[in-house]
Amino acid sequence: MASIYEGAFDTAALQKELVIALEEDRKYKLTDDMKKRAIHTAASYDDFRNFVLCADLKPVSSKELQNLSKSERKRNRGYQTKSLLHVDTTKAKTLVGKQDAAVPPATSVEFIRTWRRMTTPPRVAKLFQAELDSDLMLQIVACLSAQFVNLNPNNDVDDYQLELAHAWFTLSLLEAVTKTGRFLLTMSFLTADQAASVIHLVARVHEVLGVHDDDDTNGDVTARLDALHRQFAR
């Protein structure tokens, strides 16, 4: 009850007692209603107890959930930005070796290794499935042609195996080029001299592989080379 001091009501104490009583009554009704609902829905005593403990919690509205999600995204972006600003660049540089694609090869051996690793026929067909620019195609042809000279400049027998391996690689890569998007359109942009350089490369592959029309043992290779020649001779 409210206290009385010197014959006067303590209105502040009375107000406080009323607020406490109303809050207890509110919690009692919420808890009682939750017990009546949970007794039919709870699968275990723990579920029932958890339902009752949460009886007086205020439901979260959809708008509050959206605001919470937005604030969480902002906090994550802020953390990521802060992390990027504090990256130790000295340590990051140590992770980049000479094999990194951004570092030009220092020797012909490194060039061949990088070229073979990064310019595989399946990768070329996939990367340029939409279209292969004619200038880029000519650069590929020029690299392949120059490599024949670099591998066996003196036409030595000892270097023939390297030359033979490059011929097989060139055959597969040129076949991949013919499968790129808009290949016929790319060929239409070539001048007569440019088209002749491609045909010359195909002939060089034919020469290195030692394929002849009357050689039945290499019939599959002959068919591949003939098909390749027809594709580039259009």
Short mmCIF file of C-alpha atoms in Angstrom, two decimals:
data_model
loop_
_atom_site.label_atom_id
_atom_site.label_comp_id
_atom_site.label_asym_id
_atom_site.label_seq_id
_atom_site.Cartn_x
_atom_site.Cartn_y
_atom_site.Cartn_z
CA MET A 1 0.00 0.00 0.00
CA ALA A 2 1.01 3.59 -0.48
CA SER A 3 2.90 5.07 2.42
CA ILE A 4 1.48 7.94 4.49
CA TYR A 5 3.90 10.37 5.99
CA GLU A 6 2.65 13.02 8.40
CA GLY A 7 -0.98 12.63 7.31
CA ALA A 8 -0.32 12.95 3.49
CA PHE A 9 -0.40 10.34 0.69
CA ASP A 10 2.91 9.47 -1.01
CA THR A 11 1.58 9.68 -4.57
CA ALA A 12 4.91 8.65 -6.12
CA ALA A 13 4.99 5.43 -4.11
CA LEU A 14 1.34 4.76 -4.95
CA GLN A 15 2.02 5.25 -8.66
CA LYS A 16 5.01 2.90 -8.49
CA GLU A 17 2.96 0.18 -6.80
CA LEU A 18 0.23 0.49 -9.42
CA VAL A 19 2.72 0.18 -12.27
CA ILE A 20 4.27 -2.93 -10.71
CA ALA A 21 0.85 -4.49 -10.13
CA LEU A 22 -0.26 -3.83 -13.70
CA GLU A 23 2.97 -5.29 -15.09
CA GLU A 24 2.64 -8.41 -12.97
CA ASP A 25 -0.97 -8.81 -14.05
CA ARG A 26 0.03 -8.42 -17.70
CA LYS A 27 2.77 -11.05 -17.39
CA TYR A 28 0.43 -13.40 -15.55
CA LYS A 29 -2.19 -13.22 -18.30
CA LEU A 30 0.41 -13.69 -21.07
CA THR A 31 1.98 -16.62 -19.26
CA ASP A 32 -1.39 -18.22 -18.56
CA ASP A 33 -2.44 -17.88 -22.20
CA MET A 34 0.86 -19.32 -23.38
CA LYS A 35 0.54 -22.30 -21.05
CA LYS A 36 -2.92 -23.06 -22.43
CA ARG A 37 -1.60 -22.94 -26.01
CA ALA A 38 1.72 -24.68 -25.40
CA ILE A 39 0.16 -27.64 -23.63
CA HIS A 40 -1.31 -28.66 -26.99
CA THR A 41 1.65 -27.83 -29.24
CA ALA A 42 4.82 -28.53 -27.24
CA ALA A 43 6.54 -31.80 -28.07
CA SER A 44 8.38 -32.02 -24.74
CA TYR A 45 8.63 -30.38 -21.37
CA ASP A 46 11.62 -28.34 -22.53
CA ASP A 47 9.58 -26.96 -25.42
CA PHE A 48 6.72 -26.15 -23.07
CA ARG A 49 9.08 -24.40 -20.66
CA ASN A 50 10.69 -22.37 -23.45
CA PHE A 51 7.30 -21.28 -24.74
CA VAL A 52 6.28 -20.09 -21.27
CA LEU A 53 9.55 -18.23 -20.71
CA CYS A 54 9.04 -16.35 -23.97
CA ALA A 55 5.42 -15.50 -23.26
CA ASP A 56 6.02 -11.82 -22.48
CA LEU A 57 8.48 -11.16 -25.30
CA LYS A 58 7.44 -8.66 -27.92
CA PRO A 59 7.10 -10.13 -31.45
CA VAL A 60 9.54 -8.75 -34.01
CA SER A 61 7.85 -7.10 -36.98
CA SER A 62 8.90 -7.63 -40.59
CA LYS A 63 10.05 -4.01 -40.80
CA GLU A 64 12.32 -4.49 -37.80
CA LEU A 65 13.79 -7.61 -39.40
CA GLN A 66 14.53 -5.69 -42.60
CA ASN A 67 16.22 -2.90 -40.64
CA LEU A 68 18.26 -5.47 -38.74
CA SER A 69 19.35 -7.10 -41.99
CA LYS A 70 20.39 -3.75 -43.47
CA SER A 71 22.42 -2.80 -40.42
CA GLU A 72 24.12 -6.21 -40.46
CA ARG A 73 25.11 -5.79 -44.11
CA LYS A 74 26.49 -2.31 -43.42
CA ARG A 75 28.51 -3.63 -40.50
CA ASN A 76 29.91 -6.47 -42.62
CA ARG A 77 30.89 -4.11 -45.43
CA GLY A 78 32.54 -1.79 -42.94
CA TYR A 79 34.50 -4.66 -41.45
CA GLN A 80 35.63 -5.88 -44.87
CA THR A 81 36.74 -2.38 -45.88
CA LYS A 82 38.64 -1.98 -42.64
CA SER A 83 40.31 -5.35 -43.13
CA LEU A 84 41.42 -4.43 -46.64
CA LEU A 85 42.89 -1.17 -45.41
CA HIS A 86 44.99 -3.00 -42.84
CA VAL A 87 46.37 -5.70 -45.14
CA ASP A 88 50.10 -6.18 -44.72
CA THR A 89 51.29 -5.66 -48.28
CA THR A 90 54.82 -6.79 -47.44
CA LYS A 91 53.54 -10.25 -46.60
CA ALA A 92 51.25 -10.34 -49.61
CA LYS A 93 54.16 -9.72 -51.96
CA THR A 94 55.99 -12.77 -50.70
CA LEU A 95 53.14 -14.96 -51.95
CA VAL A 96 53.66 -13.92 -55.56
CA GLY A 97 56.33 -15.96 -57.27
CA LYS A 98 57.89 -15.96 -60.70
CA GLN A 99 55.18 -18.29 -61.92
CA ASP A 100 52.54 -15.61 -61.43
CA ALA A 101 50.77 -14.71 -64.68
CA ALA A 102 51.52 -11.01 -64.21
CA VAL A 103 55.28 -11.61 -64.25
CA PRO A 104 56.74 -11.92 -67.77
CA PRO A 105 58.90 -15.01 -68.32
CA ALA A 106 62.61 -14.28 -68.06
CA THR A 107 63.83 -17.13 -70.26
CA SER A 108 62.59 -19.12 -73.22
CA VAL A 109 62.11 -22.14 -70.97
CA GLU A 110 59.84 -20.15 -68.66
CA PHE A 111 57.95 -18.83 -71.66
CA ILE A 112 57.28 -22.32 -73.01
CA ARG A 113 56.20 -23.59 -69.59
CA THR A 114 53.87 -20.64 -69.02
CA TRP A 115 52.50 -20.79 -72.55
CA ARG A 116 51.72 -24.50 -72.33
CA ARG A 117 50.18 -24.19 -68.88
CA MET A 118 47.94 -21.23 -69.63
CA THR A 119 47.14 -21.74 -73.32
CA THR A 120 45.64 -25.21 -73.42
CA PRO A 121 43.26 -26.08 -76.28
CA PRO A 122 40.24 -26.71 -74.00
CA ARG A 123 40.84 -23.40 -72.24
CA VAL A 124 41.05 -21.50 -75.52
CA ALA A 125 37.79 -23.03 -76.75
CA LYS A 126 36.07 -22.15 -73.47
CA LEU A 127 37.48 -18.64 -73.08
CA PHE A 128 36.56 -17.63 -76.61
CA GLN A 129 33.33 -19.55 -77.03
CA ALA A 130 31.62 -16.27 -77.89
CA GLU A 131 34.23 -14.85 -80.26
CA LEU A 132 37.98 -14.79 -80.92
CA ASP A 133 39.36 -11.50 -82.17
CA SER A 134 41.22 -11.80 -85.47
CA ASP A 135 44.24 -9.87 -84.17
CA LEU A 136 44.53 -12.16 -81.17
CA MET A 137 44.23 -15.22 -83.39
CA LEU A 138 47.08 -13.94 -85.56
CA GLN A 139 49.21 -13.38 -82.45
CA ILE A 140 48.59 -16.99 -81.40
CA VAL A 141 49.56 -18.17 -84.88
CA ALA A 142 52.72 -16.04 -84.80
CA CYS A 143 53.74 -17.49 -81.41
CA LEU A 144 53.17 -21.04 -82.59
CA SER A 145 55.14 -20.43 -85.79
CA ALA A 146 58.04 -18.77 -83.98
CA GLN A 147 58.23 -21.65 -81.54
CA PHE A 148 58.98 -24.09 -84.35
CA VAL A 149 62.08 -22.05 -85.20
CA ASN A 150 63.17 -21.70 -81.57
CA LEU A 151 62.82 -25.40 -80.79
CA ASN A 152 64.88 -26.66 -83.70
CA PRO A 153 66.71 -23.77 -85.38
CA ASN A 154 69.33 -26.03 -87.00
CA ASN A 155 66.96 -28.87 -87.89
CA ASP A 156 68.83 -31.27 -85.61
CA VAL A 157 67.64 -34.79 -85.00
CA ASP A 158 68.16 -34.42 -81.24
CA ASP A 159 65.58 -31.61 -81.07
CA TYR A 160 63.02 -33.45 -83.17
CA GLN A 161 61.09 -34.79 -80.16
CA LEU A 162 60.53 -31.27 -78.86
CA GLU A 163 59.47 -30.18 -82.31
CA LEU A 164 57.13 -33.15 -82.62
CA ALA A 165 55.50 -32.39 -79.26
CA HIS A 166 54.97 -28.79 -80.32
CA ALA A 167 53.41 -29.96 -83.58
CA TRP A 168 50.83 -32.03 -81.70
CA PHE A 169 50.15 -29.10 -79.39
CA THR A 170 49.75 -26.75 -82.36
CA LEU A 171 47.36 -29.15 -84.08
CA SER A 172 45.12 -29.36 -81.02
CA LEU A 173 45.24 -25.61 -80.43
CA LEU A 174 44.35 -24.74 -84.02
CA GLU A 175 41.45 -27.17 -83.86
CA ALA A 176 40.27 -25.38 -80.72
CA VAL A 177 40.51 -22.05 -82.56
CA THR A 178 38.17 -23.33 -85.28
CA LYS A 179 35.61 -24.13 -82.57
CA THR A 180 35.52 -20.61 -81.13
CA GLY A 181 32.48 -18.43 -81.65
CA ARG A 182 32.05 -16.63 -84.98
CA PHE A 183 35.11 -18.31 -86.42
CA LEU A 184 34.03 -17.75 -90.02
CA LEU A 185 33.48 -14.07 -89.29
CA THR A 186 36.96 -13.86 -87.78
CA MET A 187 38.49 -15.43 -90.87
CA SER A 188 36.68 -12.95 -93.11
CA PHE A 189 38.65 -10.08 -91.53
CA LEU A 190 42.02 -11.59 -92.50
CA THR A 191 43.96 -10.29 -95.45
CA ALA A 192 45.38 -12.67 -98.02
CA ASP A 193 48.84 -12.53 -96.42
CA GLN A 194 47.43 -13.13 -92.95
CA ALA A 195 45.41 -16.12 -94.13
CA ALA A 196 48.52 -17.45 -95.87
CA SER A 197 50.47 -17.31 -92.59
CA VAL A 198 47.87 -19.54 -90.97
CA ILE A 199 47.97 -22.00 -93.87
CA HIS A 200 51.76 -22.01 -93.67
CA LEU A 201 51.55 -23.00 -89.99
CA VAL A 202 49.18 -25.86 -90.83
CA ALA A 203 51.60 -27.01 -93.52
CA ARG A 204 54.46 -26.87 -91.02
CA VAL A 205 52.53 -29.10 -88.63
CA HIS A 206 51.86 -31.49 -91.50
CA GLU A 207 55.55 -31.54 -92.34
CA VAL A 208 56.74 -32.21 -88.79
CA LEU A 209 54.25 -34.97 -88.14
CA GLY A 210 55.44 -36.66 -91.32
CA VAL A 211 51.95 -37.35 -92.53
CA HIS A 212 51.42 -38.32 -96.16
CA ASP A 213 48.27 -39.02 -98.08
CA ASP A 214 49.28 -42.63 -98.75
CA ASP A 215 50.17 -43.33 -95.10
CA ASP A 216 47.28 -45.41 -93.74
CA THR A 217 48.77 -45.63 -90.24
CA ASN A 218 48.25 -41.92 -89.76
CA GLY A 219 44.83 -41.77 -91.34
CA ASP A 220 43.24 -40.09 -88.34
CA VAL A 221 45.90 -37.39 -88.25
CA THR A 222 45.60 -36.91 -92.00
CA ALA A 223 41.86 -36.38 -91.66
CA ARG A 224 42.39 -33.87 -88.86
CA LEU A 225 44.96 -31.92 -90.86
CA ASP A 226 42.82 -31.94 -93.99
CA ALA A 227 39.83 -30.68 -92.02
CA LEU A 228 41.98 -28.00 -90.43
CA HIS A 229 43.29 -26.90 -93.82
CA ARG A 230 39.75 -26.61 -95.18
CA GLN A 231 38.66 -24.52 -92.19
CA PHE A 232 41.46 -21.98 -92.60
CA ALA A 233 41.48 -21.98 -96.41
CA ARG A 234 37.96 -20.59 -96.71
#
